Coordinates of N, CA and C in Angstrom, one line a residue:
M2 N -9.0 -0.6 1.4 CA -8.8 -1.9 1.0 C -7.9 -2.6 2.1
H3 N -8.2 -3.8 2.3 CA -7.4 -4.6 3.3 C -7.3 -6.0 2.8
P4 N -6.1 -6.6 3.0 CA -6.0 -8.0 2.6 C -7.0 -8.9 3.3
S5 N -7.5 -9.9 2.6 CA -8.5 -10.8 3.3 C -7.9 -12.1 3.8
G6 N -6.6 -12.2 3.6 CA -5.9 -13.5 4.0 C -4.8 -13.2 5.0
R7 N -3.7 -13.9 4.8 CA -2.6 -13.8 5.6 C -1.8 -12.5 5.5
G8 N -1.4 -11.9 6.5 CA -0.7 -10.6 6.5 C -1.6 -9.4 6.8
G9 N -1.0 -8.3 7.0 CA -1.7 -7.1 7.3 C -1.9 -6.2 6.2
G10 N -2.1 -4.9 6.5 CA -2.4 -3.9 5.5 C -1.2 -3.6 4.6
L11 N -1.4 -2.7 3.6 CA -0.4 -2.4 2.7 C 0.4 -1.2 3.2
T12 N 1.7 -1.2 2.9 CA 2.6 -0.2 3.4 C 3.7 0.1 2.4
L13 N 4.7 0.9 2.8 CA 5.9 1.2 2.0 C 7.1 0.5 2.6
L14 N 7.9 -0.2 1.9 CA 9.0 -0.9 2.4 C 10.2 -0.7 1.5
P15 N 11.4 -0.6 2.0 CA 12.6 -0.7 1.2 C 12.7 -2.2 0.7
Q16 N 13.4 -2.4 -0.4 CA 13.5 -3.7 -1.0 C 14.4 -4.6 -0.1
N17 N 15.4 -3.9 0.6 CA 16.3 -4.7 1.5 C 16.7 -3.8 2.6
D18 N 17.5 -4.3 3.6 CA 18.0 -3.5 4.7 C 19.2 -2.6 4.4
T19 N 19.7 -2.7 3.2 CA 20.9 -1.9 2.9 C 20.6 -0.5 2.4
A20 N 19.4 -0.3 1.9 CA 19.1 1.0 1.4 C 17.7 1.4 1.8
S21 N 17.5 2.7 2.1 CA 16.2 3.2 2.5 C 15.3 3.6 1.3
C22 N 16.0 3.9 0.1 CA 15.2 4.2 -1.1 C 15.8 3.4 -2.2
P23 N 15.1 3.1 -3.2 CA 13.7 3.4 -3.4 C 12.8 2.5 -2.6
L24 N 11.5 3.0 -2.5 CA 10.5 2.2 -1.7 C 9.6 1.4 -2.6
Y25 N 9.1 0.3 -2.1 CA 8.2 -0.5 -2.8 C 6.9 -0.7 -2.0
V26 N 5.9 -1.1 -2.7 CA 4.6 -1.4 -2.0 C 4.8 -2.8 -1.4
G27 N 4.5 -2.8 -0.1 CA 4.6 -4.1 0.6 C 3.4 -4.3 1.5
Q28 N 3.5 -5.4 2.3 CA 2.4 -5.8 3.1 C 3.0 -6.0 4.5
K29 N 2.3 -5.4 5.5 CA 2.6 -5.6 6.9 C 2.6 -7.1 7.2
R30 N 3.4 -7.6 8.1 CA 3.5 -9.0 8.4 C 2.3 -9.6 9.2
H31 N 1.8 -8.7 10.1 CA 0.7 -9.2 11.0 C -0.7 -8.7 10.6
E32 N -1.6 -9.6 10.6 CA -3.0 -9.3 10.2 C -3.6 -8.1 11.0
V33 N -3.2 -7.9 12.2 CA -3.8 -6.9 13.1 C -3.2 -5.5 12.7
S34 N -2.1 -5.5 11.9 CA -1.5 -4.2 11.5 C -2.2 -3.6 10.3
N35 N -2.8 -2.5 10.5 CA -3.5 -1.7 9.4 C -2.3 -1.1 8.5
G36 N -2.6 -0.9 7.3 CA -1.7 -0.3 6.4 C -1.8 1.2 6.3
L37 N -1.2 1.7 5.4 CA -1.3 3.2 5.1 C -2.6 3.5 4.4
P38 N -3.2 4.7 4.6 CA -4.3 5.1 3.8 C -4.0 5.1 2.3
L39 N -4.9 4.6 1.5 CA -4.7 4.5 0.1 C -5.8 5.2 -0.6
E40 N -5.4 6.1 -1.6 CA -6.4 6.8 -2.4 C -6.4 6.2 -3.8
L41 N -7.6 6.2 -4.4 CA -7.7 5.6 -5.8 C -8.2 6.8 -6.7
F42 N -7.5 6.9 -7.8 CA -7.9 8.0 -8.7 C -8.2 7.4 -10.1
P43 N -9.5 7.5 -10.5 CA -9.9 6.9 -11.8 C -9.3 7.7 -13.0
V44 N -9.2 7.0 -14.1 CA -8.6 7.6 -15.3 C -9.5 8.8 -15.7
N45 N -10.8 8.8 -15.5 CA -11.6 9.9 -15.7 C -11.8 10.7 -14.4
P46 N -11.2 11.8 -14.2 CA -11.3 12.5 -12.9 C -12.7 12.9 -12.5
K47 N -13.6 13.0 -13.5 CA -15.0 13.3 -13.1 C -15.8 12.1 -12.6
Q48 N -15.3 11.0 -12.7 CA -15.9 9.7 -12.2 C -16.0 9.8 -10.7
K49 N -17.2 9.6 -10.2 CA -17.4 9.7 -8.7 C -17.3 8.3 -8.0
L50 N -17.6 7.3 -8.7 CA -17.6 5.9 -8.1 C -16.4 5.1 -8.8
I51 N -15.8 4.2 -8.1 CA -14.8 3.4 -8.6 C -15.5 2.1 -9.2
A52 N -15.3 2.0 -10.5 CA -15.9 0.8 -11.1 C -14.9 -0.3 -11.3
L53 N -15.4 -1.6 -11.1 CA -14.5 -2.7 -11.4 C -14.0 -2.6 -12.8
S54 N -12.8 -3.1 -12.9 CA -12.1 -3.2 -14.2 C -11.8 -1.9 -14.9
S55 N -11.8 -0.8 -14.1 CA -11.5 0.5 -14.6 C -10.0 0.9 -14.2
D56 N -9.4 1.6 -15.1 CA -8.0 2.0 -14.8 C -8.0 3.0 -13.7
L57 N -7.0 2.7 -12.7 CA -6.9 3.5 -11.5 C -5.5 3.8 -11.2
N58 N -5.2 5.0 -10.6 CA -3.9 5.2 -10.0 C -4.1 4.9 -8.5
F59 N -3.2 4.2 -7.9 CA -3.3 3.9 -6.5 C -2.2 4.8 -5.8
V60 N -2.5 5.5 -4.8 CA -1.6 6.5 -4.2 C -1.7 6.4 -2.7
F61 N -0.6 6.1 -2.0 CA -0.6 6.2 -0.5 C -0.7 7.6 -0.1
D62 N -1.5 7.8 1.0 CA -1.6 9.1 1.6 C -0.6 9.1 2.7
A63 N 0.7 9.4 2.3 CA 1.8 9.3 3.2 C 3.0 10.1 2.7
S64 N 3.8 10.5 3.6 CA 5.1 11.1 3.3 C 6.2 10.1 3.4
T65 N 7.3 10.3 2.6 CA 8.4 9.4 2.6 C 9.7 10.2 2.7
I66 N 10.8 9.6 3.1 CA 12.1 10.2 3.1 C 12.7 10.3 1.6
C67 N 12.1 9.4 0.8 CA 12.5 9.4 -0.6 C 11.7 10.6 -1.3
I68 N 12.4 11.3 -2.1 CA 11.8 12.5 -2.7 C 11.1 12.0 -4.0
T69 N 9.9 11.5 -3.8 CA 9.1 11.0 -4.9 C 7.6 10.9 -4.5
S70 N 6.8 10.7 -5.5 CA 5.4 10.6 -5.2 C 5.2 9.2 -4.6
T71 N 4.0 9.0 -4.0 CA 3.7 7.7 -3.4 C 2.7 6.9 -4.3
G72 N 2.6 7.4 -5.6 CA 1.7 6.7 -6.6 C 2.4 5.4 -7.0
W73 N 1.6 4.4 -7.1 CA 2.1 3.0 -7.5 C 2.6 3.1 -8.9
R74 N 3.6 2.2 -9.2 CA 4.2 2.1 -10.5 C 4.8 0.7 -10.6
L75 N 4.5 0.0 -11.7 CA 5.1 -1.3 -11.9 C 6.6 -1.1 -12.3
T76 N 7.5 -1.8 -11.6 CA 8.9 -1.7 -11.9 C 9.4 -3.1 -12.2
V77 N 10.6 -3.2 -12.8 CA 11.3 -4.4 -13.0 C 12.6 -4.5 -12.2
E78 N 12.7 -5.5 -11.4 CA 13.9 -5.7 -10.6 C 15.0 -6.1 -11.6
E79 N 16.1 -5.4 -11.6 CA 17.1 -5.7 -12.6 C 17.8 -7.0 -12.4
A80 N 18.1 -7.4 -11.2 CA 18.8 -8.6 -10.9 C 18.0 -9.9 -11.3
T81 N 16.7 -9.8 -11.1 CA 15.9 -11.1 -11.2 C 14.9 -11.0 -12.3
G82 N 14.6 -9.8 -12.8 CA 13.5 -9.6 -13.7 C 12.1 -9.6 -13.2
R83 N 12.0 -9.8 -11.8 CA 10.7 -9.8 -11.2 C 10.0 -8.4 -11.4
R84 N 8.7 -8.5 -11.5 CA 8.0 -7.2 -11.6 C 7.4 -6.9 -10.2
L85 N 7.9 -5.8 -9.7 CA 7.5 -5.4 -8.4 C 6.7 -4.1 -8.5
V86 N 5.8 -3.9 -7.5 CA 5.1 -2.6 -7.4 C 5.9 -1.6 -6.6
G87 N 6.4 -0.6 -7.2 CA 7.1 0.4 -6.5 C 6.3 1.7 -6.4
I88 N 7.0 2.8 -6.1 CA 6.3 4.1 -6.1 C 7.0 5.0 -7.1
S89 N 6.6 6.2 -7.2 CA 7.0 7.3 -8.1 C 6.1 7.4 -9.3
G90 N 4.9 6.8 -9.2 CA 4.0 6.9 -10.3 C 3.3 8.2 -10.4
T91 N 3.0 8.6 -11.6 CA 2.4 9.9 -11.9 C 0.9 9.7 -11.8
I92 N 0.2 10.7 -11.2 CA -1.3 10.6 -11.2 C -1.9 11.3 -12.4
G93 N -2.8 10.5 -13.1 CA -3.4 11.0 -14.3 C -2.5 11.0 -15.5
N94 N -2.8 11.8 -16.5 CA -2.1 11.8 -17.8 C -2.0 10.5 -18.4
A95 N -3.1 9.8 -18.6 CA -3.1 8.5 -19.2 C -2.5 8.4 -20.5
G96 N -1.6 7.5 -20.8 CA -1.0 7.3 -22.1 C 0.3 6.5 -22.0
L97 N 1.1 6.6 -23.0 CA 2.4 5.9 -23.1 C 3.3 6.1 -22.0
K98 N 3.5 7.4 -21.6 CA 4.5 7.7 -20.5 C 4.0 7.3 -19.1
T99 N 2.7 7.0 -18.9 CA 2.3 6.6 -17.6 C 1.6 5.2 -17.6
V100 N 1.8 4.4 -18.6 CA 1.1 3.2 -18.7 C 1.5 2.2 -17.5
H101 N 2.7 2.4 -16.9 CA 3.1 1.6 -15.8 C 2.5 2.0 -14.5
N102 N 1.7 3.0 -14.5 CA 1.1 3.6 -13.2 C -0.4 3.2 -13.0
W103 N -1.0 2.4 -13.9 CA -2.4 2.1 -13.9 C -2.7 0.7 -13.5
F104 N -3.5 0.5 -12.5 CA -3.9 -0.8 -12.0 C -5.4 -0.9 -12.0
K105 N -6.0 -2.1 -11.8 CA -7.4 -2.3 -11.8 C -7.8 -3.1 -10.6
I106 N -9.0 -3.0 -10.2 CA -9.6 -3.9 -9.1 C -10.6 -4.8 -9.9
E107 N -10.4 -6.1 -9.6 CA -11.3 -7.1 -10.3 C -11.9 -8.0 -9.2
K108 N -13.0 -8.5 -9.5 CA -13.7 -9.5 -8.6 C -12.8 -10.8 -8.6
A109 N -12.7 -11.4 -7.4 CA -11.8 -12.6 -7.3 C -12.6 -13.7 -6.6
G110 N -12.9 -14.8 -7.3 CA -13.6 -15.9 -6.7 C -15.0 -15.6 -6.5
S111 N -15.6 -16.5 -5.6 CA -17.0 -16.4 -5.4 C -17.4 -15.7 -4.1
G112 N -16.4 -15.3 -3.3 CA -16.7 -14.6 -2.0 C -17.3 -13.2 -2.3
K113 N -18.2 -12.9 -1.5 CA -19.0 -11.6 -1.7 C -18.1 -10.4 -1.7
Y114 N -17.0 -10.4 -0.8 CA -16.2 -9.3 -0.6 C -14.8 -9.5 -1.1
D115 N -14.5 -10.5 -1.9 CA -13.1 -10.8 -2.3 C -12.9 -10.1 -3.7
Y116 N -11.8 -9.3 -3.7 CA -11.3 -8.6 -4.9 C -9.8 -8.8 -5.0
K117 N -9.3 -8.5 -6.2 CA -7.9 -8.6 -6.4 C -7.4 -7.3 -7.2
I118 N -6.2 -7.0 -7.1 CA -5.6 -5.9 -7.8 C -4.8 -6.6 -9.0
V119 N -5.0 -6.0 -10.2 CA -4.3 -6.5 -11.4 C -3.6 -5.4 -12.1
Y120 N -2.6 -5.7 -12.8 CA -2.0 -4.7 -13.7 C -2.4 -5.1 -15.1
C121 N -3.3 -4.4 -15.7 CA -3.8 -4.7 -17.0 C -4.3 -3.4 -17.6
P122 N -3.4 -2.4 -17.8 CA -3.9 -1.1 -18.2 C -4.5 -1.1 -19.6
S123 N -5.5 -0.3 -19.7 CA -6.1 -0.1 -21.1 C -6.1 1.4 -21.5
V124 N -5.2 2.2 -20.8 CA -5.1 3.6 -21.1 C -4.2 3.9 -22.3
C125 N -3.6 2.9 -22.9 CA -2.8 3.1 -24.1 C -3.1 2.0 -25.0
S126 N -3.8 2.2 -26.1 CA -4.3 1.1 -27.0 C -3.2 0.5 -27.8
F127 N -2.1 1.2 -28.0 CA -1.0 0.7 -28.8 C 0.2 0.2 -28.0
C128 N 0.1 0.3 -26.7 CA 1.2 -0.1 -25.8 C 1.2 -1.6 -25.6
K129 N 2.3 -2.2 -25.6 CA 2.4 -3.7 -25.4 C 2.9 -3.9 -24.0
V130 N 2.0 -4.4 -23.1 CA 2.4 -4.6 -21.7 C 2.0 -6.0 -21.3
L131 N 2.8 -6.5 -20.3 CA 2.4 -7.8 -19.7 C 1.4 -7.6 -18.7
W132 N 0.3 -8.4 -18.7 CA -0.7 -8.2 -17.7 C -0.4 -9.2 -16.6
G133 N -0.9 -8.9 -15.3 CA -0.7 -9.9 -14.3 C -1.4 -9.6 -13.0
N134 N -1.6 -10.6 -12.2 CA -2.1 -10.4 -10.8 C -1.1 -9.8 -9.9
V135 N -1.5 -9.0 -9.0 CA -0.6 -8.4 -8.0 C -0.8 -9.3 -6.8
G136 N 0.3 -9.9 -6.4 CA 0.3 -10.8 -5.2 C 1.5 -10.4 -4.3
V137 N 1.9 -11.4 -3.5 CA 3.0 -11.1 -2.5 C 4.2 -12.0 -2.7
F138 N 5.4 -11.4 -2.8 CA 6.6 -12.1 -2.7 C 7.1 -12.1 -1.3
V139 N 7.3 -13.2 -0.6 CA 7.9 -13.2 0.7 C 9.4 -13.4 0.6
E140 N 10.1 -12.4 1.0 CA 11.6 -12.4 0.9 C 12.2 -13.3 2.1
K141 N 13.4 -13.6 2.0 CA 14.1 -14.5 3.0 C 14.0 -13.9 4.4
D142 N 14.0 -12.6 4.5 CA 14.0 -11.9 5.8 C 12.5 -11.7 6.3
G143 N 11.6 -12.2 5.5 CA 10.2 -12.1 5.9 C 9.5 -10.8 5.3
R144 N 10.2 -10.0 4.7 CA 9.7 -8.8 4.0 C 8.7 -9.3 3.0
R145 N 7.5 -8.6 2.9 CA 6.5 -9.0 1.9 C 6.3 -7.9 0.9
L146 N 6.7 -8.1 -0.3 CA 6.7 -7.1 -1.4 C 5.6 -7.5 -2.4
L147 N 4.9 -6.5 -2.9 CA 3.9 -6.8 -3.9 C 4.5 -6.8 -5.3
G148 N 4.0 -7.7 -6.1 CA 4.5 -7.8 -7.5 C 3.7 -8.8 -8.3
F149 N 4.1 -9.1 -9.5 CA 3.4 -10.1 -10.3 C 3.6 -11.5 -9.7
T150 N 2.5 -12.2 -9.4 CA 2.6 -13.6 -8.9 C 1.4 -14.4 -9.5
D151 N 1.5 -15.7 -9.4 CA 0.4 -16.5 -9.9 C -0.7 -16.4 -8.9
Q152 N -0.4 -16.2 -7.6 CA -1.5 -16.2 -6.6 C -1.8 -14.7 -6.2
P153 N -3.0 -14.2 -6.6 CA -3.2 -12.8 -6.3 C -3.5 -12.6 -4.8
L154 N -3.2 -11.4 -4.4 CA -3.5 -11.0 -3.0 C -5.0 -10.6 -3.0
L155 N -5.7 -11.4 -2.2 CA -7.2 -11.1 -2.1 C -7.4 -9.9 -1.2
M156 N -8.3 -9.0 -1.5 CA -8.5 -7.8 -0.8 C -10.0 -7.7 -0.4
I157 N -10.2 -7.0 0.7 CA -11.6 -6.6 1.1 C -11.6 -5.1 1.0
I158 N -12.7 -4.6 0.4 CA -12.8 -3.1 0.3 C -13.6 -2.7 1.5
V159 N -13.0 -1.8 2.2 CA -13.6 -1.2 3.4 C -13.8 0.3 3.4

């Protein structure tokens, strides 16, 4: 997957320059910058193809200095209440304890190759979660962090 608009591929970033951990899912600033390899794990491990609107774990194929998994997880920034995509998500084990680790790929607009990532898990029928588009927050220092925004980040699947 690669963003189809402004900015480069997806990567791991600290939230600010004062701490190296925890890490968040971010976007490279330049379109020519490829991101980290990303693996998708469907809720049904026997599923061979990734279907639109199906629950998925997104996991970077990368190592970090933070002692945690690189599986995506929706987090809440304490100071602002913003919902950001961080890491430390568990792969598999769908249910209440992992509901914040499941994302979906949805068709976006009329473009043949335009898709978006949404947080709208259906792995827990009794869980109450806020659904939202995953887009980009551009910080004052230019850092680009993924989180809930009104404007989804459009992606091309490659």
